[in-house]
């Protein structure tokens, strides 16, 4: 089996059997393509590859590309998945990637923005043009419903129930869930659907996508990331688009929402993933305590 056919069959497995997202599929295929090139360069047959050759590959990636522990862990995940596939295809006898230990990663809290900062960023988007009008609606919905970028990009017009203020989104592994959005997002959607989207779509609307680019096609994830980064820079913040989702979750917990409800709204498979936001809240409380009670803190430090 040549490399092209091998990657094609591995790609099909990732989607059909492992139910990976398209983004994960693309990352895994890119990683394994590099790994197969490494084997070819070193004249190592796939069936002869072992934990030593895999370690040498990861070391090469680190030395030449400077990949960090997080990227190394993703590479190991891709290798484990690939060798599971290769073993099932009778191309190898075992999975040497199972012997690899993922590097420990530094625990970092997700970046969040307070409500005033988010509102300032959204309010400063120039909505006079079609692009600005679309982006105002798009980012308002992402923030109001706590969407991932991929979920926002994949929304279709018929996924939105404006009167009910709900949307049907497709999350990781193509799992569908219902999310809620607020009054501001409702108003923006009404304006976008009645005026902006028809202008972007043109006379012949061939797309079922909710958010369109200037060519009348579905907006891409990269397009969303790029546009948000530009707006964030204009308002003096270096935040990333995913920060809106983090801010949504933290805001819910700050106002008394329970973890299970937040888990459902975010589409987290594991409650432990949602619990990170409780640590964010604690960090915010500590910072506010330090900032607004400096006298009390200085007394305690002397004590």
mmCIF file of C-alpha atoms in Angstrom:
data_model
loop_
_atom_site.group_PDB
_atom_site.id
_atom_site.type_symbol
_atom_site.label_atom_id
_atom_site.label_comp_id
_atom_site.label_asym_id
_atom_site.label_seq_id
_atom_site.Cartn_x
_atom_site.Cartn_y
_atom_site.Cartn_z
ATOM 1 C CA UNK A 1 0.000 0.000 0.000
ATOM 2 C CA UNK A 2 1.538 3.348 -1.030
ATOM 3 C CA UNK A 3 1.571 6.390 1.246
ATOM 4 C CA UNK A 4 -1.304 8.165 -0.501
ATOM 5 C CA UNK A 5 -3.613 5.181 -0.173
ATOM 6 C CA UNK A 6 -2.491 4.582 3.410
ATOM 7 C CA UNK A 7 -3.317 8.145 4.460
ATOM 8 C CA UNK A 8 -6.629 8.021 2.606
ATOM 9 C CA UNK A 9 -7.722 4.882 4.468
ATOM 10 C CA UNK A 10 -6.473 6.254 7.778
ATOM 11 C CA UNK A 11 -8.444 9.450 7.139
ATOM 12 C CA UNK A 12 -11.630 7.456 6.535
ATOM 13 C CA UNK A 13 -11.118 5.531 9.761
ATOM 14 C CA UNK A 14 -10.651 8.710 11.791
ATOM 15 C CA UNK A 15 -14.037 10.007 10.666
ATOM 16 C CA UNK A 16 -16.076 6.808 10.399
ATOM 17 C CA UNK A 17 -14.774 4.752 13.334
ATOM 18 C CA UNK A 18 -12.946 7.054 15.738
ATOM 19 C CA UNK A 19 -15.449 9.850 15.033
ATOM 20 C CA UNK A 20 -12.804 12.559 15.113
ATOM 21 C CA UNK A 21 -13.615 16.107 14.081
ATOM 22 C CA UNK A 22 -12.490 17.316 10.661
ATOM 23 C CA UNK A 23 -9.931 19.579 12.326
ATOM 24 C CA UNK A 24 -8.457 16.681 14.335
ATOM 25 C CA UNK A 25 -8.480 14.505 11.209
ATOM 26 C CA UNK A 26 -6.501 17.105 9.290
ATOM 27 C CA UNK A 27 -3.982 17.510 12.138
ATOM 28 C CA UNK A 28 -3.474 13.739 12.448
ATOM 29 C CA UNK A 29 -3.028 13.274 8.697
ATOM 30 C CA UNK A 30 -0.451 16.078 8.569
ATOM 31 C CA UNK A 31 1.410 14.517 11.501
ATOM 32 C CA UNK A 32 1.467 10.998 10.059
ATOM 33 C CA UNK A 33 2.515 12.336 6.673
ATOM 34 C CA UNK A 34 5.591 13.823 8.368
ATOM 35 C CA UNK A 35 6.206 10.561 10.241
ATOM 36 C CA UNK A 36 6.067 8.460 7.055
ATOM 37 C CA UNK A 37 8.471 10.877 5.365
ATOM 38 C CA UNK A 38 10.806 10.425 8.339
ATOM 39 C CA UNK A 39 10.671 6.611 7.996
ATOM 40 C CA UNK A 40 11.369 6.863 4.287
ATOM 41 C CA UNK A 41 14.281 9.230 4.858
ATOM 42 C CA UNK A 42 15.773 6.880 7.460
ATOM 43 C CA UNK A 43 14.999 3.824 5.299
ATOM 44 C CA UNK A 44 12.905 2.257 8.070
ATOM 45 C CA UNK A 45 10.016 0.001 7.033
ATOM 46 C CA UNK A 46 6.709 0.719 8.740
ATOM 47 C CA UNK A 47 6.511 -2.819 10.111
ATOM 48 C CA UNK A 48 10.021 -2.433 11.562
ATOM 49 C CA UNK A 49 9.318 0.858 13.333
ATOM 50 C CA UNK A 50 9.465 0.702 17.123
ATOM 51 C CA UNK A 51 9.437 2.989 20.150
ATOM 52 C CA UNK A 52 13.077 3.917 19.455
ATOM 53 C CA UNK A 53 12.317 5.140 15.931
ATOM 54 C CA UNK A 54 9.218 6.975 17.181
ATOM 55 C CA UNK A 55 11.278 8.688 19.859
ATOM 56 C CA UNK A 56 13.860 9.658 17.231
ATOM 57 C CA UNK A 57 11.068 11.150 15.090
ATOM 58 C CA UNK A 58 9.734 13.241 17.988
ATOM 59 C CA UNK A 59 13.266 14.368 18.849
ATOM 60 C CA UNK A 60 13.754 15.500 15.243
ATOM 61 C CA UNK A 61 10.492 17.470 15.382
ATOM 62 C CA UNK A 62 11.633 19.112 18.594
ATOM 63 C CA UNK A 63 15.116 19.966 17.344
ATOM 64 C CA UNK A 64 14.091 21.249 13.920
ATOM 65 C CA UNK A 65 10.681 22.785 14.641
ATOM 66 C CA UNK A 66 10.875 23.508 18.362
ATOM 67 C CA UNK A 67 7.512 21.883 19.140
ATOM 68 C CA UNK A 68 6.369 22.413 22.729
ATOM 69 C CA UNK A 69 5.038 19.747 25.155
ATOM 70 C CA UNK A 70 1.453 20.344 24.043
ATOM 71 C CA UNK A 71 2.305 19.766 20.365
ATOM 72 C CA UNK A 72 4.377 16.726 21.311
ATOM 73 C CA UNK A 73 1.398 15.257 23.171
ATOM 74 C CA UNK A 74 -0.789 15.797 20.089
ATOM 75 C CA UNK A 75 1.826 14.115 17.900
ATOM 76 C CA UNK A 76 1.886 11.099 20.231
ATOM 77 C CA UNK A 77 -1.922 10.890 20.111
ATOM 78 C CA UNK A 78 -1.777 10.898 16.315
ATOM 79 C CA UNK A 79 0.859 8.151 16.313
ATOM 80 C CA UNK A 80 -1.153 5.997 18.719
ATOM 81 C CA UNK A 81 -4.230 6.349 16.543
ATOM 82 C CA UNK A 82 -2.273 5.583 13.371
ATOM 83 C CA UNK A 83 -0.677 2.428 14.766
ATOM 84 C CA UNK A 84 -4.064 1.192 15.995
ATOM 85 C CA UNK A 85 -5.203 1.525 12.410
ATOM 86 C CA UNK A 86 -2.033 -0.111 11.045
ATOM 87 C CA UNK A 87 -2.399 -3.024 13.443
ATOM 88 C CA UNK A 88 -6.027 -3.590 12.448
ATOM 89 C CA UNK A 89 -4.922 -3.499 8.809
ATOM 90 C CA UNK A 90 -2.296 -6.174 9.602
ATOM 91 C CA UNK A 91 0.482 -3.788 8.570
ATOM 92 C CA UNK A 92 2.228 -4.035 11.957
ATOM 93 C CA UNK A 93 2.152 -6.543 14.786
ATOM 94 C CA UNK A 94 1.882 -4.139 17.690
ATOM 95 C CA UNK A 95 1.481 -0.464 18.602
ATOM 96 C CA UNK A 96 4.866 0.977 19.638
ATOM 97 C CA UNK A 97 3.283 4.385 20.262
ATOM 98 C CA UNK A 98 1.583 2.944 23.354
ATOM 99 C CA UNK A 99 5.029 2.855 24.985
ATOM 100 C CA UNK A 100 5.479 6.605 24.541
ATOM 101 C CA UNK A 101 4.789 8.795 27.547
ATOM 102 C CA UNK A 102 3.080 12.107 26.885
ATOM 103 C CA UNK A 103 5.040 15.041 28.314
ATOM 104 C CA UNK A 104 3.651 16.802 31.348
ATOM 105 C CA UNK A 105 2.119 20.098 30.430
ATOM 106 C CA UNK A 106 2.045 23.220 32.511
ATOM 107 C CA UNK A 107 -1.460 23.812 33.813
ATOM 108 C CA UNK A 108 -2.709 27.170 32.594
ATOM 109 C CA UNK A 109 -6.039 28.816 33.229
ATOM 110 C CA UNK A 110 -8.033 29.935 30.186
ATOM 111 C CA UNK A 111 -7.963 33.652 29.468
ATOM 112 C CA UNK A 112 -11.240 35.455 30.158
ATOM 113 C CA UNK A 113 -12.522 38.966 29.562
ATOM 114 C CA UNK A 114 -14.915 40.796 31.858
ATOM 115 C CA UNK A 115 -18.333 41.774 30.550
ATOM 116 C CA UNK A 116 -17.421 45.438 29.997
ATOM 117 C CA UNK A 117 -14.358 44.526 27.901
ATOM 118 C CA UNK A 118 -16.370 42.127 25.727
ATOM 119 C CA UNK A 119 -19.123 44.691 25.214
ATOM 120 C CA UNK A 120 -16.556 47.355 24.343
ATOM 121 C CA UNK A 121 -14.964 45.055 21.757
ATOM 122 C CA UNK A 122 -18.316 44.188 20.161
ATOM 123 C CA UNK A 123 -19.638 47.763 20.238
ATOM 124 C CA UNK A 124 -16.522 49.032 18.448
ATOM 125 C CA UNK A 125 -17.100 46.879 15.367
ATOM 126 C CA UNK A 126 -18.032 49.197 12.504
ATOM 127 C CA UNK A 127 -21.371 47.833 11.277
ATOM 128 C CA UNK A 128 -21.814 50.261 8.383
ATOM 129 C CA UNK A 129 -20.469 47.693 5.905
ATOM 130 C CA UNK A 130 -21.605 44.118 5.225
ATOM 131 C CA UNK A 131 -18.491 42.573 6.766
ATOM 132 C CA UNK A 132 -18.794 44.525 10.004
ATOM 133 C CA UNK A 133 -22.521 43.851 10.255
ATOM 134 C CA UNK A 134 -21.923 40.116 9.809
ATOM 135 C CA UNK A 135 -19.060 40.039 12.311
ATOM 136 C CA UNK A 136 -21.055 41.933 14.944
ATOM 137 C CA UNK A 137 -23.743 39.266 14.703
ATOM 138 C CA UNK A 138 -21.260 36.400 14.530
ATOM 139 C CA UNK A 139 -19.200 37.382 17.576
ATOM 140 C CA UNK A 140 -22.280 38.316 19.582
ATOM 141 C CA UNK A 141 -23.689 34.840 18.966
ATOM 142 C CA UNK A 142 -20.388 33.119 19.829
ATOM 143 C CA UNK A 143 -20.263 35.030 23.120
ATOM 144 C CA UNK A 144 -23.954 34.736 23.938
ATOM 145 C CA UNK A 145 -24.099 30.968 23.291
ATOM 146 C CA UNK A 146 -20.530 29.984 24.223
ATOM 147 C CA UNK A 147 -19.796 28.511 20.801
ATOM 148 C CA UNK A 148 -16.568 27.036 19.495
ATOM 149 C CA UNK A 149 -15.329 28.694 16.296
ATOM 150 C CA UNK A 150 -15.944 25.492 14.321
ATOM 151 C CA UNK A 151 -19.514 25.338 15.650
ATOM 152 C CA UNK A 152 -20.242 28.910 14.591
ATOM 153 C CA UNK A 153 -18.746 28.331 11.130
ATOM 154 C CA UNK A 154 -20.837 25.177 10.585
ATOM 155 C CA UNK A 155 -24.187 26.740 11.533
ATOM 156 C CA UNK A 156 -26.903 26.695 8.887
ATOM 157 C CA UNK A 157 -29.804 29.109 8.588
ATOM 158 C CA UNK A 158 -32.323 26.439 9.617
ATOM 159 C CA UNK A 159 -30.333 25.732 12.799
ATOM 160 C CA UNK A 160 -31.506 29.035 14.251
ATOM 161 C CA UNK A 161 -34.840 29.574 16.036
ATOM 162 C CA UNK A 162 -34.841 33.311 16.613
ATOM 163 C CA UNK A 163 -38.156 33.492 18.447
ATOM 164 C CA UNK A 164 -37.168 30.695 20.790
ATOM 165 C CA UNK A 165 -33.627 32.120 21.151
ATOM 166 C CA UNK A 166 -32.127 28.659 20.581
ATOM 167 C CA UNK A 167 -29.723 27.163 18.068
ATOM 168 C CA UNK A 168 -28.787 23.609 17.121
ATOM 169 C CA UNK A 169 -25.021 23.224 16.893
ATOM 170 C CA UNK A 170 -22.730 20.384 15.873
ATOM 171 C CA UNK A 171 -19.855 20.010 18.292
ATOM 172 C CA UNK A 172 -16.881 17.675 18.516
ATOM 173 C CA UNK A 173 -17.496 14.230 17.056
ATOM 174 C CA UNK A 174 -20.511 15.708 15.205
ATOM 175 C CA UNK A 175 -22.502 15.581 18.444
ATOM 176 C CA UNK A 176 -25.521 17.860 18.277
ATOM 177 C CA UNK A 177 -26.739 19.987 21.170
ATOM 178 C CA UNK A 178 -29.120 22.857 21.767
ATOM 179 C CA UNK A 179 -27.729 26.182 22.960
ATOM 180 C CA UNK A 180 -29.431 29.365 24.112
ATOM 181 C CA UNK A 181 -28.654 32.959 23.172
ATOM 182 C CA UNK A 182 -29.692 36.338 24.557
ATOM 183 C CA UNK A 183 -31.675 39.378 23.438
ATOM 184 C CA UNK A 184 -28.703 41.198 21.877
ATOM 185 C CA UNK A 185 -27.823 38.157 19.774
ATOM 186 C CA UNK A 186 -31.493 37.854 18.780
ATOM 187 C CA UNK A 187 -31.562 41.478 17.577
ATOM 188 C CA UNK A 188 -28.313 41.067 15.660
ATOM 189 C CA UNK A 189 -29.554 37.868 13.992
ATOM 190 C CA UNK A 190 -32.785 39.542 12.881
ATOM 191 C CA UNK A 191 -30.807 42.365 11.267
ATOM 192 C CA UNK A 192 -28.280 39.991 9.719
ATOM 193 C CA UNK A 193 -30.864 37.609 8.245
ATOM 194 C CA UNK A 194 -33.154 40.335 6.935
ATOM 195 C CA UNK A 195 -30.520 42.604 5.407
ATOM 196 C CA UNK A 196 -26.851 41.566 5.601
ATOM 197 C CA UNK A 197 -26.986 37.909 4.623
ATOM 198 C CA UNK A 198 -29.174 38.457 1.524
ATOM 199 C CA UNK A 199 -26.640 41.045 0.332
ATOM 200 C CA UNK A 200 -23.734 38.643 0.879
ATOM 201 C CA UNK A 201 -25.588 35.729 -0.739
ATOM 202 C CA UNK A 202 -26.446 37.638 -3.917
ATOM 203 C CA UNK A 203 -29.405 37.081 -6.211
ATOM 204 C CA UNK A 204 -28.918 33.315 -6.330
ATOM 205 C CA UNK A 205 -28.486 32.024 -2.784
ATOM 206 C CA UNK A 206 -26.708 28.700 -3.200
ATOM 207 C CA UNK A 207 -25.566 28.270 0.391
ATOM 208 C CA UNK A 208 -27.459 26.969 3.408
ATOM 209 C CA UNK A 209 -24.734 28.371 5.673
ATOM 210 C CA UNK A 210 -25.716 30.994 8.235
ATOM 211 C CA UNK A 211 -22.539 33.073 8.091
ATOM 212 C CA UNK A 212 -21.203 33.883 4.628
ATOM 213 C CA UNK A 213 -18.042 35.476 3.306
ATOM 214 C CA UNK A 214 -17.969 38.148 0.632
ATOM 215 C CA UNK A 215 -18.190 35.505 -2.112
ATOM 216 C CA UNK A 216 -21.444 34.170 -0.708
ATOM 217 C CA UNK A 217 -19.832 31.006 0.638
ATOM 218 C CA UNK A 218 -19.608 29.633 4.157
ATOM 219 C CA UNK A 219 -17.144 31.622 6.245
ATOM 220 C CA UNK A 220 -14.058 29.667 7.292
ATOM 221 C CA UNK A 221 -12.632 29.142 10.774
ATOM 222 C CA UNK A 222 -9.466 30.944 9.701
ATOM 223 C CA UNK A 223 -11.519 33.892 8.495
ATOM 224 C CA UNK A 224 -13.264 34.137 11.856
ATOM 225 C CA UNK A 225 -9.965 33.939 13.770
ATOM 226 C CA UNK A 226 -8.332 36.596 11.605
ATOM 227 C CA UNK A 227 -11.230 39.035 11.840
ATOM 228 C CA UNK A 228 -11.557 38.684 15.607
ATOM 229 C CA UNK A 229 -7.821 39.241 16.093
ATOM 230 C CA UNK A 230 -8.067 42.495 14.149
ATOM 231 C CA UNK A 231 -11.026 43.742 16.199
ATOM 232 C CA UNK A 232 -9.343 42.749 19.462
ATOM 233 C CA UNK A 233 -6.207 44.689 18.512
ATOM 234 C CA UNK A 234 -8.271 47.812 17.798
ATOM 235 C CA UNK A 235 -9.679 47.716 21.340
ATOM 236 C CA UNK A 236 -6.321 47.107 22.991
ATOM 237 C CA UNK A 237 -6.599 43.407 23.817
ATOM 238 C CA UNK A 238 -4.532 40.496 22.516
ATOM 239 C CA UNK A 239 -7.248 37.944 23.306
ATOM 240 C CA UNK A 240 -8.099 35.102 20.951
ATOM 241 C CA UNK A 241 -11.564 34.277 19.643
ATOM 242 C CA UNK A 242 -11.870 31.274 21.997
ATOM 243 C CA UNK A 243 -11.682 33.786 24.858
ATOM 244 C CA UNK A 244 -15.329 34.669 24.166
ATOM 245 C CA UNK A 245 -16.324 31.078 24.967
ATOM 246 C CA UNK A 246 -14.204 31.084 28.132
ATOM 247 C CA UNK A 247 -15.751 34.401 29.183
ATOM 248 C CA UNK A 248 -19.248 33.025 28.571
ATOM 249 C CA UNK A 249 -18.606 30.011 30.820
ATOM 250 C CA UNK A 250 -16.978 32.027 33.587
ATOM 251 C CA UNK A 251 -19.807 34.567 33.501
ATOM 252 C CA UNK A 252 -22.386 31.804 33.971
ATOM 253 C CA UNK A 253 -20.601 30.393 37.017
ATOM 254 C CA UNK A 254 -20.057 33.838 38.530
ATOM 255 C CA UNK A 255 -23.804 34.395 38.384
ATOM 256 C CA UNK A 256 -24.702 31.126 40.080
ATOM 257 C CA UNK A 257 -25.099 28.569 37.272
ATOM 258 C CA UNK A 258 -24.326 24.985 38.285
ATOM 259 C CA UNK A 259 -21.511 23.022 36.666
ATOM 260 C CA UNK A 260 -23.793 20.466 35.016
ATOM 261 C CA UNK A 261 -25.773 23.163 33.223
ATOM 262 C CA UNK A 262 -22.594 24.858 32.019
ATOM 263 C CA UNK A 263 -21.267 21.477 30.875
ATOM 264 C CA UNK A 264 -24.390 20.911 28.755
ATOM 265 C CA UNK A 265 -24.286 24.381 27.230
ATOM 266 C CA UNK A 266 -20.601 24.083 26.349
ATOM 267 C CA UNK A 267 -20.931 20.537 25.015
ATOM 268 C CA UNK A 268 -18.187 19.113 27.216
ATOM 269 C CA UNK A 269 -18.131 15.313 27.299
ATOM 270 C CA UNK A 270 -16.371 15.318 30.680
ATOM 271 C CA UNK A 271 -17.359 17.426 33.682
ATOM 272 C CA UNK A 272 -13.677 17.737 34.600
ATOM 273 C CA UNK A 273 -13.192 19.893 31.500
ATOM 274 C CA UNK A 274 -15.860 22.309 32.752
ATOM 275 C CA UNK A 275 -14.394 22.427 36.256
ATOM 276 C CA UNK A 276 -11.406 24.429 35.001
ATOM 277 C CA UNK A 277 -13.690 27.469 35.062
ATOM 278 C CA UNK A 278 -14.170 27.156 38.820
ATOM 279 C CA UNK A 279 -10.413 27.682 39.124
ATOM 280 C CA UNK A 280 -10.711 30.729 36.892
ATOM 281 C CA UNK A 281 -13.330 32.140 39.264
ATOM 282 C CA UNK A 282 -11.039 31.536 42.238
ATOM 283 C CA UNK A 283 -8.176 33.280 40.448
ATOM 284 C CA UNK A 284 -10.401 36.272 39.710
ATOM 285 C CA UNK A 285 -11.551 36.424 43.328
ATOM 286 C CA UNK A 286 -7.968 36.380 44.558
ATOM 287 C CA UNK A 287 -6.954 39.154 42.166
ATOM 288 C CA UNK A 288 -9.929 41.300 43.194
ATOM 289 C CA UNK A 289 -9.147 40.648 46.861
ATOM 290 C CA UNK A 290 -5.544 41.789 46.321
ATOM 291 C CA UNK A 291 -6.524 44.801 44.225
ATOM 292 C CA UNK A 292 -9.447 46.164 46.231
ATOM 293 C CA UNK A 293 -8.289 45.273 49.730
ATOM 294 C CA UNK A 294 -4.619 46.310 49.624
ATOM 295 C CA UNK A 295 -4.638 47.585 53.196
ATOM 296 C CA UNK A 296 -5.948 44.294 54.563
ATOM 297 C CA UNK A 297 -3.375 42.353 52.535
ATOM 298 C CA UNK A 298 -0.496 44.515 53.728
ATOM 299 C CA UNK A 299 -1.575 43.988 57.365
ATOM 300 C CA UNK A 300 -1.635 40.223 56.874
ATOM 301 C CA UNK A 301 1.774 40.292 55.212
ATOM 302 C CA UNK A 302 3.235 42.126 58.252
ATOM 303 C CA UNK A 303 1.590 39.640 60.586
#
